[in-house]
mmCIF file with all atom_site columns, C-alpha atoms in Angstrom:
data_model
loop_
_atom_site.group_PDB
_atom_site.id
_atom_site.type_symbol
_atom_site.label_atom_id
_atom_site.label_alt_id
_atom_site.label_comp_id
_atom_site.label_asym_id
_atom_site.label_entity_id
_atom_site.label_seq_id
_atom_site.pdbx_PDB_ins_code
_atom_site.Cartn_x
_atom_site.Cartn_y
_atom_site.Cartn_z
_atom_site.occupancy
_atom_site.B_iso_or_equiv
_atom_site.pdbx_formal_charge
_atom_site.auth_seq_id
_atom_site.auth_comp_id
_atom_site.auth_asym_id
_atom_site.auth_atom_id
_atom_site.pdbx_PDB_model_num
ATOM 1   C CA . MET A 1 1   ? 123.525 110.930 89.961  1.00 38.00 ? 1   MET A CA 1
ATOM 2   C CA . GLU A 1 2   ? 122.895 108.041 93.139  1.00 45.00 ? 2   GLU A CA 1
ATOM 3   C CA . SER A 1 3   ? 120.181 109.286 94.838  1.00 60.00 ? 3   SER A CA 1
ATOM 4   C CA . GLN A 1 4   ? 120.507 109.851 98.673  1.00 84.00 ? 4   GLN A CA 1
ATOM 5   C CA . GLN A 1 5   ? 117.726 108.849 101.169 1.00 92.00 ? 5   GLN A CA 1
ATOM 6   C CA . MET A 1 6   ? 117.345 109.199 105.003 1.00 95.00 ? 6   MET A CA 1
ATOM 7   C CA . GLU A 1 7   ? 115.412 106.737 107.344 1.00 96.00 ? 7   GLU A CA 1
ATOM 8   C CA . PHE A 1 8   ? 113.627 107.593 110.082 1.00 96.00 ? 8   PHE A CA 1
ATOM 9   C CA . LYS A 1 9   ? 112.088 105.594 113.239 1.00 95.00 ? 9   LYS A CA 1
ATOM 10  C CA . THR A 1 10  ? 108.574 106.056 114.567 1.00 93.00 ? 10  THR A CA 1
ATOM 11  C CA . ALA A 1 11  ? 109.201 107.449 118.842 1.00 92.00 ? 11  ALA A CA 1
ATOM 12  C CA . VAL A 1 12  ? 106.780 105.375 120.775 1.00 91.00 ? 12  VAL A CA 1
ATOM 13  C CA . ASP A 1 13  ? 105.419 106.212 124.003 1.00 89.00 ? 13  ASP A CA 1
ATOM 14  C CA . GLY A 1 14  ? 105.836 103.917 126.946 1.00 88.00 ? 14  GLY A CA 1
ATOM 15  C CA . TRP A 1 15  ? 101.616 104.147 127.102 1.00 85.00 ? 15  TRP A CA 1
ATOM 16  C CA . TYR A 1 16  ? 101.918 102.224 123.630 1.00 85.00 ? 16  TYR A CA 1
ATOM 17  C CA . TYR A 1 17  ? 103.673 98.990  125.208 1.00 88.00 ? 17  TYR A CA 1
ATOM 18  C CA . VAL A 1 18  ? 101.137 99.247  128.039 1.00 91.00 ? 18  VAL A CA 1
ATOM 19  C CA . LEU A 1 19  ? 98.709  98.934  125.626 1.00 86.00 ? 19  LEU A CA 1
ATOM 20  C CA . VAL A 1 20  ? 99.770  96.019  123.890 1.00 87.00 ? 20  VAL A CA 1
ATOM 21  C CA . THR A 1 21  ? 100.402 94.445  127.616 1.00 90.00 ? 21  THR A CA 1
ATOM 22  C CA . VAL A 1 22  ? 96.250  95.011  128.226 1.00 92.00 ? 22  VAL A CA 1
ATOM 23  C CA . VAL A 1 23  ? 94.833  93.639  125.037 1.00 90.00 ? 23  VAL A CA 1
ATOM 24  C CA . ALA A 1 24  ? 96.883  90.250  124.988 1.00 89.00 ? 24  ALA A CA 1
ATOM 25  C CA . LEU A 1 25  ? 95.496  90.265  128.392 1.00 89.00 ? 25  LEU A CA 1
ATOM 26  C CA . VAL A 1 26  ? 91.815  90.624  127.655 1.00 90.00 ? 26  VAL A CA 1
ATOM 27  C CA . VAL A 1 27  ? 92.547  88.229  124.826 1.00 89.00 ? 27  VAL A CA 1
ATOM 28  C CA . ALA A 1 28  ? 93.923  85.114  127.143 1.00 86.00 ? 28  ALA A CA 1
ATOM 29  C CA . ALA A 1 29  ? 91.425  86.033  129.549 1.00 87.00 ? 29  ALA A CA 1
ATOM 30  C CA . LEU A 1 30  ? 88.691  85.619  127.390 1.00 85.00 ? 30  LEU A CA 1
ATOM 31  C CA . VAL A 1 31  ? 90.022  82.566  125.470 1.00 85.00 ? 31  VAL A CA 1
ATOM 32  C CA . LEU A 1 32  ? 91.214  81.201  128.778 1.00 83.00 ? 32  LEU A CA 1
ATOM 33  C CA . PRO A 1 33  ? 87.933  79.408  129.204 1.00 84.00 ? 33  PRO A CA 1
ATOM 34  C CA . VAL A 1 34  ? 88.154  77.651  125.737 1.00 78.00 ? 34  VAL A CA 1
ATOM 35  C CA . ALA A 1 35  ? 92.038  75.909  126.865 1.00 76.00 ? 35  ALA A CA 1
ATOM 36  C CA . HIS A 1 36  ? 90.962  75.500  130.579 1.00 76.00 ? 36  HIS A CA 1
ATOM 37  C CA . ASP A 1 37  ? 90.139  72.046  129.509 1.00 77.00 ? 37  ASP A CA 1
ATOM 38  C CA . ARG A 1 38  ? 93.998  71.423  128.404 1.00 80.00 ? 38  ARG A CA 1
ATOM 39  C CA . SER A 1 39  ? 92.866  70.434  125.257 1.00 84.00 ? 39  SER A CA 1
ATOM 40  C CA . PRO A 1 40  ? 95.288  70.479  122.246 1.00 86.00 ? 40  PRO A CA 1
ATOM 41  C CA . GLN A 1 41  ? 92.726  72.557  120.283 1.00 84.00 ? 41  GLN A CA 1
ATOM 42  C CA . GLY A 1 42  ? 91.857  74.728  123.268 1.00 82.00 ? 42  GLY A CA 1
ATOM 43  C CA . ILE A 1 43  ? 95.917  75.668  124.126 1.00 85.00 ? 43  ILE A CA 1
ATOM 44  C CA . SER A 1 44  ? 96.384  75.854  120.404 1.00 87.00 ? 44  SER A CA 1
ATOM 45  C CA . LEU A 1 45  ? 93.579  78.366  120.404 1.00 86.00 ? 45  LEU A CA 1
ATOM 46  C CA . LEU A 1 46  ? 94.967  80.773  123.666 1.00 85.00 ? 46  LEU A CA 1
ATOM 47  C CA . VAL A 1 47  ? 98.608  81.060  122.367 1.00 86.00 ? 47  VAL A CA 1
ATOM 48  C CA . VAL A 1 48  ? 97.938  81.554  118.574 1.00 89.00 ? 48  VAL A CA 1
ATOM 49  C CA . SER A 1 49  ? 95.268  84.383  120.413 1.00 88.00 ? 49  SER A CA 1
ATOM 50  C CA . VAL A 1 50  ? 98.237  86.115  122.374 1.00 87.00 ? 50  VAL A CA 1
ATOM 51  C CA . VAL A 1 51  ? 100.928 85.622  119.720 1.00 88.00 ? 51  VAL A CA 1
ATOM 52  C CA . LEU A 1 52  ? 98.720  87.876  117.772 1.00 88.00 ? 52  LEU A CA 1
ATOM 53  C CA . ALA A 1 53  ? 96.819  89.912  120.418 1.00 89.00 ? 53  ALA A CA 1
ATOM 54  C CA . ALA A 1 54  ? 100.745 90.962  121.185 1.00 88.00 ? 54  ALA A CA 1
ATOM 55  C CA . GLY A 1 55  ? 102.672 90.151  117.807 1.00 90.00 ? 55  GLY A CA 1
ATOM 56  C CA . LEU A 1 56  ? 101.114 91.759  115.528 1.00 90.00 ? 56  LEU A CA 1
ATOM 57  C CA . PRO A 1 57  ? 100.992 95.271  116.832 1.00 90.00 ? 57  PRO A CA 1
ATOM 58  C CA . LEU A 1 58  ? 104.431 95.264  118.189 1.00 90.00 ? 58  LEU A CA 1
ATOM 59  C CA . TRP A 1 59  ? 105.664 94.126  114.633 1.00 93.00 ? 59  TRP A CA 1
ATOM 60  C CA . ILE A 1 60  ? 103.170 97.073  112.967 1.00 90.00 ? 60  ILE A CA 1
ATOM 61  C CA . MET A 1 61  ? 105.123 99.253  115.693 1.00 89.00 ? 61  MET A CA 1
ATOM 62  C CA . ARG A 1 62  ? 108.669 97.825  114.485 1.00 91.00 ? 62  ARG A CA 1
ATOM 63  C CA . THR A 1 63  ? 108.471 98.206  111.023 1.00 92.00 ? 63  THR A CA 1
ATOM 64  C CA . THR A 1 64  ? 107.116 101.926 110.636 1.00 94.00 ? 64  THR A CA 1
ATOM 65  C CA . ARG A 1 65  ? 109.687 103.932 109.149 1.00 95.00 ? 65  ARG A CA 1
ATOM 66  C CA . TYR A 1 66  ? 109.663 107.319 107.300 1.00 96.00 ? 66  TYR A CA 1
ATOM 67  C CA . VAL A 1 67  ? 112.303 107.532 104.383 1.00 97.00 ? 67  VAL A CA 1
ATOM 68  C CA . VAL A 1 68  ? 113.267 111.341 102.855 1.00 96.00 ? 68  VAL A CA 1
ATOM 69  C CA . THR A 1 69  ? 114.269 110.261 99.627  1.00 94.00 ? 69  THR A CA 1
ATOM 70  C CA . GLN A 1 70  ? 115.676 113.719 97.359  1.00 91.00 ? 70  GLN A CA 1
ATOM 71  C CA . ASP A 1 71  ? 112.263 113.971 95.820  1.00 92.00 ? 71  ASP A CA 1
ATOM 72  C CA . HIS A 1 72  ? 109.163 112.418 98.114  1.00 95.00 ? 72  HIS A CA 1
ATOM 73  C CA . LEU A 1 73  ? 108.415 111.384 101.724 1.00 97.00 ? 73  LEU A CA 1
ATOM 74  C CA . ARG A 1 74  ? 108.025 107.128 102.006 1.00 97.00 ? 74  ARG A CA 1
ATOM 75  C CA . ILE A 1 75  ? 105.691 106.401 105.585 1.00 97.00 ? 75  ILE A CA 1
ATOM 76  C CA . ARG A 1 76  ? 105.508 102.380 105.820 1.00 96.00 ? 76  ARG A CA 1
ATOM 77  C CA . LEU A 1 77  ? 103.307 101.106 108.927 1.00 92.00 ? 77  LEU A CA 1
ATOM 78  C CA . GLY A 1 78  ? 103.262 97.386  108.695 1.00 90.00 ? 78  GLY A CA 1
ATOM 79  C CA . LEU A 1 79  ? 101.361 96.400  105.336 1.00 91.00 ? 79  LEU A CA 1
ATOM 80  C CA . PHE A 1 80  ? 100.732 99.953  104.664 1.00 93.00 ? 80  PHE A CA 1
ATOM 81  C CA . SER A 1 81  ? 102.574 102.893 102.802 1.00 95.00 ? 81  SER A CA 1
ATOM 82  C CA . TRP A 1 82  ? 102.553 106.555 101.742 1.00 96.00 ? 82  TRP A CA 1
ATOM 83  C CA . ILE A 1 83  ? 104.720 108.393 99.072  1.00 97.00 ? 83  ILE A CA 1
ATOM 84  C CA . ILE A 1 84  ? 104.220 112.062 99.338  1.00 96.00 ? 84  ILE A CA 1
ATOM 85  C CA . PRO A 1 85  ? 106.365 114.375 96.666  1.00 95.00 ? 85  PRO A CA 1
ATOM 86  C CA . LEU A 1 86  ? 108.480 116.624 98.417  1.00 93.00 ? 86  LEU A CA 1
ATOM 87  C CA . ASN A 1 87  ? 106.986 119.336 96.673  1.00 92.00 ? 87  ASN A CA 1
ATOM 88  C CA . GLU A 1 88  ? 103.513 119.158 98.089  1.00 94.00 ? 88  GLU A CA 1
ATOM 89  C CA . ILE A 1 89  ? 104.265 119.229 101.222 1.00 93.00 ? 89  ILE A CA 1
ATOM 90  C CA . THR A 1 90  ? 102.583 122.884 102.204 1.00 90.00 ? 90  THR A CA 1
ATOM 91  C CA . SER A 1 91  ? 103.371 122.681 105.972 1.00 89.00 ? 91  SER A CA 1
ATOM 92  C CA . VAL A 1 92  ? 104.382 120.621 108.812 1.00 90.00 ? 92  VAL A CA 1
ATOM 93  C CA . ARG A 1 93  ? 103.089 121.303 112.553 1.00 88.00 ? 93  ARG A CA 1
ATOM 94  C CA . ARG A 1 94  ? 104.152 119.660 116.054 1.00 87.00 ? 94  ARG A CA 1
ATOM 95  C CA . LEU A 1 95  ? 100.714 118.569 117.890 1.00 84.00 ? 95  LEU A CA 1
ATOM 96  C CA . ARG A 1 96  ? 100.953 117.273 121.435 1.00 81.00 ? 96  ARG A CA 1
ATOM 97  C CA . LYS A 1 97  ? 98.513  114.649 121.104 1.00 73.00 ? 97  LYS A CA 1
ATOM 98  C CA . LEU A 1 98  ? 97.256  111.075 119.935 1.00 70.00 ? 98  LEU A CA 1
ATOM 99  C CA . LEU A 1 99  ? 95.621  111.106 116.569 1.00 65.00 ? 99  LEU A CA 1
ATOM 100 C CA . PRO A 1 100 ? 95.403  108.016 113.710 1.00 67.00 ? 100 PRO A CA 1
ATOM 101 C CA . GLY A 1 101 ? 98.268  107.572 112.091 1.00 74.00 ? 101 GLY A CA 1
ATOM 102 C CA . PRO A 1 102 ? 101.055 106.199 111.711 1.00 80.00 ? 102 PRO A CA 1
ATOM 103 C CA . ALA A 1 103 ? 102.913 107.727 114.935 1.00 83.00 ? 103 ALA A CA 1
ATOM 104 C CA . PHE A 1 104 ? 103.000 105.582 118.351 1.00 85.00 ? 104 PHE A CA 1
ATOM 105 C CA . SER A 1 105 ? 103.834 108.946 119.990 1.00 88.00 ? 105 SER A CA 1
ATOM 106 C CA . SER A 1 106 ? 101.655 111.723 121.628 1.00 85.00 ? 106 SER A CA 1
ATOM 107 C CA . ASP A 1 107 ? 104.613 114.170 120.765 1.00 86.00 ? 107 ASP A CA 1
ATOM 108 C CA . THR A 1 108 ? 103.897 114.056 116.876 1.00 89.00 ? 108 THR A CA 1
ATOM 109 C CA . LEU A 1 109 ? 104.056 116.180 113.440 1.00 91.00 ? 109 LEU A CA 1
ATOM 110 C CA . GLU A 1 110 ? 101.396 116.846 111.205 1.00 92.00 ? 110 GLU A CA 1
ATOM 111 C CA . ILE A 1 111 ? 101.811 116.814 107.323 1.00 93.00 ? 111 ILE A CA 1
ATOM 112 C CA . ARG A 1 112 ? 99.621  118.647 105.330 1.00 94.00 ? 112 ARG A CA 1
ATOM 113 C CA . TYR A 1 113 ? 100.332 118.496 101.382 1.00 94.00 ? 113 TYR A CA 1
ATOM 114 C CA . GLY A 1 114 ? 98.523  117.960 98.572  1.00 91.00 ? 114 GLY A CA 1
ATOM 115 C CA . ARG A 1 115 ? 95.000  119.974 98.309  1.00 89.00 ? 115 ARG A CA 1
ATOM 116 C CA . ALA A 1 116 ? 93.806  118.955 101.365 1.00 90.00 ? 116 ALA A CA 1
ATOM 117 C CA . SER A 1 117 ? 95.593  115.603 103.148 1.00 93.00 ? 117 SER A CA 1
ATOM 118 C CA . SER A 1 118 ? 97.461  115.353 105.860 1.00 92.00 ? 118 SER A CA 1
ATOM 119 C CA . ILE A 1 119 ? 99.238  112.461 107.932 1.00 93.00 ? 119 ILE A CA 1
ATOM 120 C CA . VAL A 1 120 ? 100.233 112.182 111.102 1.00 92.00 ? 120 VAL A CA 1
ATOM 121 C CA . VAL A 1 121 ? 103.706 111.229 111.968 1.00 94.00 ? 121 VAL A CA 1
ATOM 122 C CA . SER A 1 122 ? 106.518 110.766 115.387 1.00 93.00 ? 122 SER A CA 1
ATOM 123 C CA . PRO A 1 123 ? 109.677 110.065 113.802 1.00 95.00 ? 123 PRO A CA 1
ATOM 124 C CA . CYS A 1 124 ? 112.592 109.778 117.149 1.00 92.00 ? 124 CYS A CA 1
ATOM 125 C CA . GLU A 1 125 ? 115.248 112.251 115.712 1.00 90.00 ? 125 GLU A CA 1
ATOM 126 C CA . ARG A 1 126 ? 112.562 115.110 114.721 1.00 89.00 ? 126 ARG A CA 1
ATOM 127 C CA . ASP A 1 127 ? 115.217 118.220 114.431 1.00 88.00 ? 127 ASP A CA 1
ATOM 128 C CA . ARG A 1 128 ? 116.954 115.873 111.522 1.00 92.00 ? 128 ARG A CA 1
ATOM 129 C CA . PHE A 1 129 ? 113.565 114.475 110.426 1.00 93.00 ? 129 PHE A CA 1
ATOM 130 C CA . MET A 1 130 ? 112.703 118.044 109.313 1.00 91.00 ? 130 MET A CA 1
ATOM 131 C CA . ALA A 1 131 ? 115.798 119.384 108.137 1.00 89.00 ? 131 ALA A CA 1
ATOM 132 C CA . ALA A 1 132 ? 115.395 116.481 105.332 1.00 91.00 ? 132 ALA A CA 1
ATOM 133 C CA . LEU A 1 133 ? 112.118 117.447 104.432 1.00 90.00 ? 133 LEU A CA 1
ATOM 134 C CA . GLY A 1 134 ? 113.471 121.214 104.161 1.00 83.00 ? 134 GLY A CA 1
ATOM 135 C CA . VAL A 1 135 ? 111.619 122.735 107.291 1.00 69.00 ? 135 VAL A CA 1
ATOM 136 C CA . GLY A 1 136 ? 113.003 126.538 108.216 1.00 56.00 ? 136 GLY A CA 1
ATOM 137 C CA . THR A 1 137 ? 114.462 126.288 104.401 1.00 48.00 ? 137 THR A CA 1
ATOM 138 C CA . ARG A 1 138 ? 111.233 125.192 101.452 1.00 49.00 ? 138 ARG A CA 1
ATOM 139 C CA . LEU A 1 139 ? 108.612 125.329 103.652 1.00 48.00 ? 139 LEU A CA 1
ATOM 140 C CA . ARG A 1 140 ? 106.498 128.069 105.115 1.00 44.00 ? 140 ARG A CA 1
ATOM 141 C CA . GLY A 1 141 ? 103.968 126.703 107.066 1.00 45.00 ? 141 GLY A CA 1
ATOM 142 C CA . TRP A 1 142 ? 106.136 125.415 110.496 1.00 45.00 ? 142 TRP A CA 1
ATOM 143 C CA . GLY A 1 143 ? 104.255 126.300 113.694 1.00 47.00 ? 143 GLY A CA 1
#
């Protein structure tokens, strides 16, 4: 039997792009005095610093995915990943605040699983994501 999976991209609020831009500008301002003499080393440091300051957060955002299979939810955030068995998910609730986790939106879902673990996600297609998890049929705690 072939395993079916559904992949969901993360929702991204505009504040995230503003934050990345501000961080890149601050890094540029901090490194600019070193590059002011226009030496190859100074220019290289400026370019690498700004590319990392903007590129790394954008890469992390672009690679964040939530994959639901028959048996588990796999969350990927840059180099990090979590695998949560679907049968260990005890509740899913909608939150409207920023919390640390693999989410780039203030409109998030908190997934509780296991004995006392939780993670916050922000899928683009929230209703389809919840249906894939079994919210409303298998889970008791939608709130």
